[in-house]
mmCIF file of C-alpha atoms and ligand atoms in Angstrom:
data_model
loop_
_atom_site.group_PDB
_atom_site.id
_atom_site.type_symbol
_atom_site.label_atom_id
_atom_site.label_comp_id
_atom_site.label_asym_id
_atom_site.label_seq_id
_atom_site.Cartn_x
_atom_site.Cartn_y
_atom_site.Cartn_z
ATOM 1 C CA MET A 1 -9.771 5.273 26.502
ATOM 2 C CA GLY A 2 -12.865 7.392 25.939
ATOM 3 C CA GLU A 3 -16.487 6.507 26.306
ATOM 4 C CA MET A 4 -17.591 3.298 24.597
ATOM 5 C CA LEU A 5 -19.915 4.086 21.684
ATOM 6 C CA LEU A 6 -20.343 0.795 19.896
ATOM 7 C CA GLU A 7 -20.210 -2.771 21.154
ATOM 8 C CA VAL A 8 -20.322 -5.471 18.513
ATOM 9 C CA ARG A 9 -21.055 -8.814 20.178
ATOM 10 C CA GLU A 10 -20.749 -12.159 18.398
ATOM 11 C CA LEU A 11 -21.906 -10.664 15.115
ATOM 12 C CA THR A 12 -22.709 -13.273 12.496
ATOM 13 C CA THR A 13 -23.982 -12.406 9.032
ATOM 14 C CA GLN A 14 -25.246 -15.035 6.652
ATOM 15 C CA PHE A 15 -26.165 -14.555 3.007
ATOM 16 C CA LYS A 16 -29.032 -16.417 1.434
ATOM 17 C CA THR A 17 -27.975 -18.438 -1.590
ATOM 18 C CA GLU A 18 -29.525 -21.174 -3.692
ATOM 19 C CA ARG A 19 -27.659 -23.690 -1.560
ATOM 20 C CA GLY A 20 -28.787 -22.267 1.752
ATOM 21 C CA TYR A 21 -27.186 -19.678 3.990
ATOM 22 C CA LEU A 22 -23.457 -18.921 3.827
ATOM 23 C CA LYS A 23 -21.705 -17.317 6.791
ATOM 24 C CA ALA A 24 -19.702 -14.262 5.720
ATOM 25 C CA ILE A 25 -19.066 -13.057 9.276
ATOM 26 C CA ASP A 26 -18.715 -15.534 12.100
ATOM 27 C CA GLY A 27 -18.810 -14.389 15.718
ATOM 28 C CA VAL A 28 -17.086 -11.016 15.451
ATOM 29 C CA SER A 29 -16.834 -8.941 18.665
ATOM 30 C CA PHE A 30 -15.195 -5.560 19.184
ATOM 31 C CA ASP A 31 -15.796 -2.091 20.653
ATOM 32 C CA VAL A 32 -15.439 1.404 19.247
ATOM 33 C CA TYR A 33 -14.629 4.270 21.601
ATOM 34 C CA LYS A 34 -15.294 7.978 21.318
ATOM 35 C CA GLY A 35 -12.492 9.869 19.613
ATOM 36 C CA GLU A 36 -10.507 6.792 18.567
ATOM 37 C CA MET A 37 -9.264 5.658 15.175
ATOM 38 C CA LEU A 38 -9.754 1.904 14.956
ATOM 39 C CA GLY A 39 -8.215 0.131 11.983
ATOM 40 C CA ILE A 40 -9.767 -2.992 10.469
ATOM 41 C CA VAL A 41 -7.460 -4.786 8.060
ATOM 42 C CA GLY A 42 -7.398 -7.934 5.984
ATOM 43 C CA GLU A 43 -7.113 -8.935 2.338
ATOM 44 C CA SER A 44 -9.992 -8.511 -0.053
ATOM 45 C CA GLY A 45 -12.806 -10.934 0.802
ATOM 46 C CA CYS A 46 -12.052 -11.199 4.529
ATOM 47 C CA GLY A 47 -15.363 -9.687 5.612
ATOM 48 C CA LYS A 48 -14.446 -6.080 6.385
ATOM 49 C CA SER A 49 -17.236 -4.544 4.313
ATOM 50 C CA VAL A 50 -19.817 -7.104 5.426
ATOM 51 C CA THR A 51 -18.948 -6.239 9.046
ATOM 52 C CA SER A 52 -19.462 -2.521 8.485
ATOM 53 C CA GLN A 53 -22.609 -2.897 6.381
ATOM 54 C CA SER A 54 -24.066 -5.268 8.987
ATOM 55 C CA ILE A 55 -23.545 -2.693 11.734
ATOM 56 C CA LEU A 56 -25.853 -0.369 9.789
ATOM 57 C CA ARG A 57 -28.143 -3.249 8.737
ATOM 58 C CA LEU A 58 -27.692 -2.330 5.094
ATOM 59 C CA TYR A 59 -28.462 -5.810 3.764
ATOM 60 C CA ASP A 60 -32.117 -6.554 3.205
ATOM 61 C CA GLU A 61 -33.228 -8.824 6.001
ATOM 62 C CA LYS A 62 -35.980 -10.549 4.030
ATOM 63 C CA GLN A 63 -34.240 -11.170 0.713
ATOM 64 C CA LEU A 64 -30.518 -11.203 1.256
ATOM 65 C CA ALA A 65 -29.082 -11.706 4.697
ATOM 66 C CA ARG A 66 -29.720 -12.651 8.282
ATOM 67 C CA TYR A 67 -27.888 -11.356 11.303
ATOM 68 C CA HIS A 68 -27.129 -12.874 14.694
ATOM 69 C CA GLY A 69 -25.498 -11.350 17.729
ATOM 70 C CA GLU A 70 -25.797 -7.777 18.926
ATOM 71 C CA VAL A 71 -24.686 -4.357 17.797
ATOM 72 C CA LEU A 72 -25.082 -2.038 20.778
ATOM 73 C CA PHE A 73 -24.909 1.680 20.061
ATOM 74 C CA ARG A 74 -24.647 3.443 23.409
ATOM 75 C CA GLY A 75 -26.231 0.386 24.982
ATOM 76 C CA GLU A 76 -29.120 0.019 22.524
ATOM 77 C CA ASN A 77 -29.191 -3.063 20.305
ATOM 78 C CA LEU A 78 -29.566 -1.880 16.707
ATOM 79 C CA PHE A 79 -30.970 -5.276 15.710
ATOM 80 C CA ASP A 80 -33.987 -4.582 17.961
ATOM 81 C CA LEU A 81 -34.832 -1.299 16.234
ATOM 82 C CA SER A 82 -37.621 -0.867 13.700
ATOM 83 C CA VAL A 83 -36.691 -0.044 10.115
ATOM 84 C CA ARG A 84 -37.852 3.526 10.787
ATOM 85 C CA LYS A 85 -35.714 3.921 13.923
ATOM 86 C CA MET A 86 -32.758 2.426 12.081
ATOM 87 C CA GLN A 87 -33.003 5.226 9.510
ATOM 88 C CA ASP A 88 -32.536 7.729 12.322
ATOM 89 C CA ILE A 89 -29.274 6.037 13.226
ATOM 90 C CA ARG A 90 -27.827 5.972 9.704
ATOM 91 C CA GLY A 91 -26.174 9.222 8.763
ATOM 92 C CA GLU A 92 -27.205 10.892 11.999
ATOM 93 C CA LYS A 93 -25.420 8.766 14.628
ATOM 94 C CA ILE A 94 -23.319 6.436 12.491
ATOM 95 C CA SER A 95 -22.187 7.478 9.025
ATOM 96 C CA MET A 96 -20.318 5.701 6.303
ATOM 97 C CA VAL A 97 -18.036 6.680 3.445
ATOM 98 C CA PHE A 98 -17.262 4.227 0.702
ATOM 99 C CA GLN A 99 -14.451 3.675 -1.742
ATOM 100 C CA ASP A 100 -16.320 4.868 -4.766
ATOM 101 C CA ALA A 101 -17.523 8.467 -4.441
ATOM 102 C CA LEU A 102 -18.716 8.608 -8.025
ATOM 103 C CA SER A 103 -21.293 5.884 -7.565
ATOM 104 C CA SER A 104 -22.251 6.986 -4.040
ATOM 105 C CA LEU A 105 -23.005 10.560 -5.019
ATOM 106 C CA ASN A 106 -26.092 11.249 -7.089
ATOM 107 C CA PRO A 107 -25.035 12.529 -10.531
ATOM 108 C CA VAL A 108 -28.176 14.620 -11.081
ATOM 109 C CA PHE A 109 -27.924 16.742 -7.929
ATOM 110 C CA THR A 110 -25.419 19.455 -7.096
ATOM 111 C CA VAL A 111 -23.022 18.663 -4.273
ATOM 112 C CA GLY A 112 -24.665 21.379 -2.181
ATOM 113 C CA ASN A 113 -28.044 19.716 -2.593
ATOM 114 C CA GLN A 114 -26.675 16.357 -1.484
ATOM 115 C CA ILE A 115 -25.318 17.786 1.735
ATOM 116 C CA MET A 116 -28.569 19.667 2.341
ATOM 117 C CA GLU A 117 -30.541 16.473 1.687
ATOM 118 C CA SER A 118 -28.616 14.658 4.385
ATOM 119 C CA LEU A 119 -29.477 17.517 6.784
ATOM 120 C CA PHE A 120 -33.177 17.583 5.823
ATOM 121 C CA ILE A 121 -33.546 13.858 6.518
ATOM 122 C CA HIS A 122 -32.463 14.252 10.123
ATOM 123 C CA ARG A 123 -33.011 17.887 11.077
ATOM 124 C CA LYS A 124 -35.904 20.303 10.995
ATOM 125 C CA ILE A 125 -34.125 23.275 9.479
ATOM 126 C CA SER A 126 -34.911 25.932 6.901
ATOM 127 C CA LYS A 127 -33.452 25.878 3.403
ATOM 128 C CA LYS A 128 -31.406 28.939 4.213
ATOM 129 C CA GLU A 129 -29.882 27.359 7.316
ATOM 130 C CA ALA A 130 -29.212 24.144 5.417
ATOM 131 C CA LYS A 131 -27.408 26.032 2.673
ATOM 132 C CA LYS A 132 -25.270 27.857 5.188
ATOM 133 C CA LYS A 133 -24.444 24.574 6.903
ATOM 134 C CA ALA A 134 -23.628 22.848 3.597
ATOM 135 C CA VAL A 135 -21.192 25.581 2.592
ATOM 136 C CA GLU A 136 -19.672 25.353 6.079
ATOM 137 C CA MET A 137 -19.238 21.588 5.620
ATOM 138 C CA LEU A 138 -17.575 22.047 2.217
ATOM 139 C CA ARG A 139 -15.161 24.480 3.818
ATOM 140 C CA LEU A 140 -14.547 22.134 6.752
ATOM 141 C CA VAL A 141 -13.497 19.310 4.442
ATOM 142 C CA GLY A 142 -11.033 21.552 2.660
ATOM 143 C CA ILE A 143 -12.862 22.392 -0.553
ATOM 144 C CA PRO A 144 -11.657 25.740 -1.891
ATOM 145 C CA ASP A 145 -14.261 28.324 -2.893
ATOM 146 C CA PRO A 146 -17.143 26.430 -1.233
ATOM 147 C CA GLU A 147 -19.815 29.003 -2.212
ATOM 148 C CA ARG A 148 -19.147 28.262 -5.879
ATOM 149 C CA ARG A 149 -18.582 24.512 -5.440
ATOM 150 C CA PHE A 150 -21.966 24.264 -3.742
ATOM 151 C CA TYR A 151 -23.616 24.647 -7.180
ATOM 152 C CA GLN A 152 -21.448 22.121 -8.999
ATOM 153 C CA TYR A 153 -22.294 18.557 -9.969
ATOM 154 C CA PRO A 154 -20.165 15.553 -8.968
ATOM 155 C CA PHE A 155 -18.798 15.132 -12.524
ATOM 156 C CA GLU A 156 -17.355 18.651 -12.376
ATOM 157 C CA LEU A 157 -15.075 17.687 -9.491
ATOM 158 C CA SER A 158 -11.846 15.683 -9.377
ATOM 159 C CA GLY A 159 -11.782 12.286 -7.634
ATOM 160 C CA GLY A 160 -10.175 13.756 -4.525
ATOM 161 C CA MET A 161 -12.696 16.603 -4.339
ATOM 162 C CA ARG A 162 -15.569 14.154 -4.790
ATOM 163 C CA GLN A 163 -14.260 12.105 -1.895
ATOM 164 C CA ARG A 164 -14.154 15.292 0.192
ATOM 165 C CA VAL A 165 -17.801 15.956 -0.750
ATOM 166 C CA MET A 166 -18.729 12.439 0.283
ATOM 167 C CA ILE A 167 -17.057 13.008 3.637
ATOM 168 C CA ALA A 168 -18.948 16.307 3.955
ATOM 169 C CA VAL A 169 -22.240 14.488 3.296
ATOM 170 C CA ALA A 170 -21.343 11.814 5.857
ATOM 171 C CA LEU A 171 -20.350 14.339 8.509
ATOM 172 C CA ALA A 172 -23.123 16.909 7.929
ATOM 173 C CA CYS A 173 -25.174 15.677 10.894
ATOM 174 C CA ARG A 174 -22.086 15.311 13.106
ATOM 175 C CA PRO A 175 -22.294 11.546 13.600
ATOM 176 C CA GLN A 176 -20.625 9.973 16.614
ATOM 177 C CA ILE A 177 -19.163 7.182 14.526
ATOM 178 C CA LEU A 178 -17.730 7.316 11.023
ATOM 179 C CA ILE A 179 -17.156 4.078 9.163
ATOM 180 C CA ALA A 180 -14.677 4.691 6.349
ATOM 181 C CA ASP A 181 -14.570 1.642 4.079
ATOM 182 C CA GLU A 182 -11.434 1.797 1.898
ATOM 183 C CA PRO A 183 -11.998 5.552 1.553
ATOM 184 C CA THR A 184 -8.871 6.157 -0.522
ATOM 185 C CA THR A 185 -8.472 2.965 -2.528
ATOM 186 C CA ALA A 186 -9.798 4.454 -5.780
ATOM 187 C CA LEU A 187 -7.560 7.561 -5.610
ATOM 188 C CA ASP A 188 -4.058 8.517 -6.754
ATOM 189 C CA VAL A 189 -1.344 8.040 -4.146
ATOM 190 C CA THR A 190 -0.843 11.748 -3.378
ATOM 191 C CA ILE A 191 -4.598 12.321 -3.104
ATOM 192 C CA GLN A 192 -4.868 9.229 -0.870
ATOM 193 C CA ALA A 193 -2.567 10.835 1.667
ATOM 194 C CA GLN A 194 -4.559 14.084 1.615
ATOM 195 C CA ILE A 195 -7.862 12.294 2.196
ATOM 196 C CA MET A 196 -6.341 10.256 5.046
ATOM 197 C CA ASP A 197 -5.082 13.494 6.600
ATOM 198 C CA LEU A 198 -8.601 14.900 6.305
ATOM 199 C CA ILE A 199 -10.125 11.859 8.034
ATOM 200 C CA VAL A 200 -7.608 12.133 10.879
ATOM 201 C CA GLU A 201 -8.286 15.871 11.162
ATOM 202 C CA MET A 202 -12.056 15.278 11.281
ATOM 203 C CA ASN A 203 -11.567 12.531 13.872
ATOM 204 C CA GLN A 204 -9.749 14.997 16.098
ATOM 205 C CA LYS A 205 -11.933 18.058 15.433
ATOM 206 C CA LEU A 206 -15.265 16.269 15.813
ATOM 207 C CA ASP A 207 -14.152 13.727 18.427
ATOM 208 C CA MET A 208 -15.855 10.870 16.554
ATOM 209 C CA GLY A 209 -15.030 7.217 16.762
ATOM 210 C CA VAL A 210 -13.655 6.232 13.349
ATOM 211 C CA MET A 211 -13.580 2.706 11.964
ATOM 212 C CA LEU A 212 -10.991 2.801 9.216
ATOM 213 C CA ILE A 213 -11.328 -0.192 6.942
ATOM 214 C CA THR A 214 -8.421 -0.902 4.635
ATOM 215 C CA HIS A 215 -6.370 -3.689 3.104
ATOM 216 C CA ASP A 216 -3.302 -1.498 3.704
ATOM 217 C CA LEU A 217 -1.523 -2.041 7.035
ATOM 218 C CA ALA A 218 0.804 0.882 6.313
ATOM 219 C CA VAL A 219 -2.159 3.307 6.380
ATOM 220 C CA VAL A 220 -3.250 1.869 9.721
ATOM 221 C CA ALA A 221 0.265 2.257 11.121
ATOM 222 C CA GLU A 222 0.200 5.962 10.320
ATOM 223 C CA THR A 223 -3.283 6.776 11.564
ATOM 224 C CA CYS A 224 -4.685 4.303 14.102
ATOM 225 C CA LYS A 225 -4.073 3.446 17.717
ATOM 226 C CA ARG A 226 -5.820 0.072 17.701
ATOM 227 C CA VAL A 227 -6.151 -2.489 14.971
ATOM 228 C CA ILE A 228 -8.267 -5.551 14.247
ATOM 229 C CA VAL A 229 -7.022 -8.100 11.721
ATOM 230 C CA MET A 230 -9.725 -10.106 9.972
ATOM 231 C CA TYR A 231 -9.419 -13.319 8.029
ATOM 232 C CA LEU A 232 -12.311 -15.139 6.365
ATOM 233 C CA GLY A 233 -15.067 -13.681 8.543
ATOM 234 C CA GLN A 234 -13.261 -13.868 11.876
ATOM 235 C CA ILE A 235 -10.965 -11.696 13.940
ATOM 236 C CA VAL A 236 -7.576 -13.414 14.001
ATOM 237 C CA GLU A 237 -5.613 -10.765 15.887
ATOM 238 C CA GLU A 238 -6.224 -7.432 17.583
ATOM 239 C CA GLY A 239 -4.388 -4.987 19.794
ATOM 240 C CA LEU A 240 -2.549 -1.703 19.957
ATOM 241 C CA VAL A 241 -0.939 -0.784 16.645
ATOM 242 C CA GLU A 242 2.489 -0.432 18.268
ATOM 243 C CA ASP A 243 2.284 -3.944 19.768
ATOM 244 C CA ILE A 244 0.987 -5.594 16.615
ATOM 245 C CA PHE A 245 3.683 -3.957 14.489
ATOM 246 C CA ASP A 246 6.351 -4.723 17.031
ATOM 247 C CA HIS A 247 5.415 -8.357 17.467
ATOM 248 C CA PRO A 248 2.613 -9.699 15.270
ATOM 249 C CA LEU A 249 1.625 -13.080 16.684
ATOM 250 C CA HIS A 250 -0.649 -14.534 14.014
ATOM 251 C CA PRO A 251 1.086 -15.926 10.913
ATOM 252 C CA TYR A 252 -1.536 -14.094 8.835
ATOM 253 C CA THR A 253 -0.655 -10.745 10.421
ATOM 254 C CA GLN A 254 3.026 -11.582 9.982
ATOM 255 C CA GLY A 255 2.337 -12.243 6.304
ATOM 256 C CA LEU A 256 0.464 -8.953 5.876
ATOM 257 C CA MET A 257 3.316 -7.094 7.574
ATOM 258 C CA SER A 258 5.982 -8.553 5.378
ATOM 259 C CA SER A 259 4.084 -7.427 2.301
ATOM 260 C CA ILE A 260 4.297 -3.745 3.317
ATOM 261 C CA PRO A 261 6.830 -2.020 1.054
ATOM 262 C CA LYS A 262 9.797 -0.801 3.083
ATOM 263 C CA LEU A 263 11.679 2.414 2.364
ATOM 264 C CA GLU A 264 14.981 0.607 2.202
ATOM 265 C CA SER A 265 13.755 -2.163 -0.124
ATOM 266 C CA LYS A 266 15.498 -2.110 -3.462
ATOM 267 C CA LYS A 267 13.685 -1.205 -6.623
ATOM 268 C CA GLY A 268 12.339 -4.261 -8.333
ATOM 269 C CA GLU A 269 12.733 -6.389 -5.233
ATOM 270 C CA ARG A 270 9.656 -8.583 -4.901
ATOM 271 C CA LEU A 271 7.643 -8.254 -1.761
ATOM 272 C CA HIS A 272 6.825 -11.331 0.205
ATOM 273 C CA GLN A 273 3.251 -12.334 -0.489
ATOM 274 C CA ILE A 274 1.034 -14.658 1.489
ATOM 275 C CA LYS A 275 0.644 -17.687 -0.741
ATOM 276 C CA GLY A 276 -2.768 -18.581 -2.108
ATOM 277 C CA THR A 277 -5.979 -16.587 -1.857
ATOM 278 C CA VAL A 278 -8.851 -16.074 0.571
ATOM 279 C CA PRO A 279 -11.250 -19.024 0.081
ATOM 280 C CA LEU A 280 -14.875 -18.551 -0.947
ATOM 281 C CA LEU A 281 -17.604 -18.837 1.667
ATOM 282 C CA ASN A 282 -18.652 -22.302 0.489
ATOM 283 C CA GLN A 283 -15.072 -23.521 0.918
ATOM 284 C CA ILE A 284 -14.356 -22.531 4.502
ATOM 285 C CA PRO A 285 -11.746 -24.967 5.817
ATOM 286 C CA GLU A 286 -12.204 -26.973 8.991
ATOM 287 C CA GLY A 287 -10.016 -26.109 11.967
ATOM 288 C CA CYS A 288 -8.016 -22.901 11.645
ATOM 289 C CA ARG A 289 -9.287 -21.028 8.593
ATOM 290 C CA PHE A 290 -5.799 -19.835 7.734
ATOM 291 C CA ALA A 291 -4.235 -23.301 7.974
ATOM 292 C CA PRO A 292 -4.251 -24.050 4.207
ATOM 293 C CA ARG A 293 -2.089 -20.927 3.623
ATOM 294 C CA CYS A 294 -0.073 -20.997 6.834
ATOM 295 C CA PRO A 295 3.622 -21.911 6.628
ATOM 296 C CA HIS A 296 3.482 -23.334 10.175
ATOM 297 C CA ALA A 297 0.205 -25.308 10.098
ATOM 298 C CA THR A 298 0.093 -28.703 11.798
ATOM 299 C CA GLU A 299 -2.483 -31.502 11.757
ATOM 300 C CA HIS A 300 -3.907 -29.968 14.945
ATOM 301 C CA CYS A 301 -4.433 -26.644 13.097
ATOM 302 C CA ARG A 302 -6.225 -28.419 10.270
ATOM 303 C CA THR A 303 -8.743 -30.059 12.599
ATOM 304 C CA VAL A 304 -9.281 -27.810 15.625
ATOM 305 C CA MET A 305 -10.410 -24.177 15.356
ATOM 306 C CA PRO A 306 -8.296 -21.974 17.648
ATOM 307 C CA GLN A 307 -10.124 -19.437 19.832
ATOM 308 C CA LEU A 308 -9.305 -15.741 20.001
ATOM 309 C CA ALA A 309 -7.322 -15.584 23.237
ATOM 310 C CA ALA A 310 -5.550 -12.909 25.272
ATOM 311 C CA ALA A 311 -1.830 -12.721 24.581
ATOM 312 C CA GLY A 312 -0.592 -10.062 26.953
ATOM 313 C CA ASN A 313 -1.362 -6.343 27.256
ATOM 314 C CA MET A 314 -4.318 -5.622 24.943
ATOM 315 C CA GLN A 315 -3.315 -8.098 22.282
ATOM 316 C CA LYS A 316 -5.482 -11.081 21.343
ATOM 317 C CA VAL A 317 -4.706 -13.781 18.832
ATOM 318 C CA ARG A 318 -6.413 -16.803 17.256
ATOM 319 C CA CYS A 319 -3.560 -19.280 16.782
ATOM 320 C CA HIS A 320 -2.664 -22.554 18.537
ATOM 321 C CA TYR A 321 1.015 -21.654 18.408
ATOM 322 C CA ALA A 322 0.898 -17.934 19.205
ATOM 323 C CA ASP A 323 3.141 -18.529 22.214
ATOM 324 C CA GLY A 324 5.989 -19.006 19.766
ATOM 325 C CA THR A 325 6.085 -22.813 19.692
ATOM 326 C CA HIS A 326 5.568 -22.807 15.909
ATOM 327 C CA ASN A 327 9.024 -21.294 15.589
ATOM 328 C CA LEU A 328 10.362 -24.686 16.657
ATOM 329 C CA LEU A 329 8.522 -26.324 13.800
ATOM 330 C CA SER A 330 9.539 -23.992 11.023
HETATM 331 N N1 ADP B 1 -24.210 -9.593 -1.033
HETATM 332 C C1 ADP B 1 -23.450 -10.673 -0.878
HETATM 333 N N2 ADP B 1 -23.929 -11.916 -1.151
HETATM 334 C C2 ADP B 1 -23.155 -13.013 -1.002
HETATM 335 N N3 ADP B 1 -21.888 -12.982 -0.565
HETATM 336 C C3 ADP B 1 -21.356 -11.794 -0.285
HETATM 337 C C4 ADP B 1 -22.090 -10.572 -0.431
HETATM 338 N N4 ADP B 1 -21.297 -9.533 -0.077
HETATM 339 C C5 ADP B 1 -20.109 -10.077 0.260
HETATM 340 N N5 ADP B 1 -20.143 -11.424 0.144
HETATM 341 C C6 ADP B 1 -19.046 -12.357 0.447
HETATM 342 O O1 ADP B 1 -18.658 -12.147 1.793
HETATM 343 C C7 ADP B 1 -17.254 -12.288 1.921
HETATM 344 C C8 ADP B 1 -16.674 -11.046 2.568
HETATM 345 O O2 ADP B 1 -16.801 -9.965 1.676
HETATM 346 P P1 ADP B 1 -16.402 -8.473 2.026
HETATM 347 O O3 ADP B 1 -16.855 -8.125 3.395
HETATM 348 O O4 ADP B 1 -16.908 -7.626 0.913
HETATM 349 O O5 ADP B 1 -14.810 -8.518 1.999
HETATM 350 P P2 ADP B 1 -13.787 -7.304 2.187
HETATM 351 O O6 ADP B 1 -12.960 -7.677 3.370
HETATM 352 O O7 ADP B 1 -12.984 -7.301 0.927
HETATM 353 O O8 ADP B 1 -14.563 -6.058 2.384
HETATM 354 C C9 ADP B 1 -16.700 -12.565 0.522
HETATM 355 O O9 ADP B 1 -16.540 -13.947 0.378
HETATM 356 C C10 ADP B 1 -17.809 -12.063 -0.374
HETATM 357 O O10 ADP B 1 -17.834 -12.741 -1.592
HETATM 358 MG MG1 MG B 2 -14.584 -4.330 1.184
#
């Protein structure tokens, strides 16, 4: 693997509520390497977005949230940085693209201006240079006729083109890490595939580390080498994509896998779904957090929290019965 860019160590994020602090992320640790595509998957509400927003310290630390643990970017703990220094990191070293390009782009500025703005924040360059660079970025992300598109407003572009603009804004300063949080969820299926291709192309061309956040394991299978599976604020399984797809060890991962549509599945055939829903933060179960939804849970699972433990090669899993003994019980 390449050089390590980001080390997340025991990250915990708590939100302030009327009834005290609620833990949305609880002791999450992982690394991101240069040039890699790392997938982070889990159902809605599992803490994927909170993890990525916490890395960039996007939640207000006085009003909304408090963080524990460390986020080391090339060895420097981002939680030790001043607000000013943190602004130098965002967009310049670590960039983010979100699901909703329409609300992330500013409706009253042309797309060219928004790319230039991102350059002006971090670089001392002339307007002329910035314009040249912005047009170059529009071309890089596959926007046809970039000189003309430069002068258009977000509403004049299709959803797919807007997402390309958002990627251009995020990549303008050539960040070392791109966090893509459900970057294609709001798009049509054919456009989704094009945007994913673009992200993979940018990952290769610019040699960035990419954190691809998605609820869709199939997307991860096509694009990533490593994957982290999150459930209710914790990592429950991680490893190489080929290993996890070949032999998922956590019942949650197994559930996610069996809900991927298969080519050979018959029309109208219902996909297996994991029963129940992700609990709210004030209803976190004792013991294994997945136990209430797990088809194999025992009394032990309901009382004792399993640790994330090595399970061969690069795979890790948080399950008391990951060695296969739950098969005897089912
Ligand atoms: N600003 C916030 N205040 C309080 N709770 C939040 C906030 N943002 C997210 N949460 C809660 O944190 C949990 C994880 O959310 P999130 O990271 O958005 O999930 P997802 O995996 O779908 O991205 C959810 O229970 C969500 O309701
Ligand atoms: Mg999310």
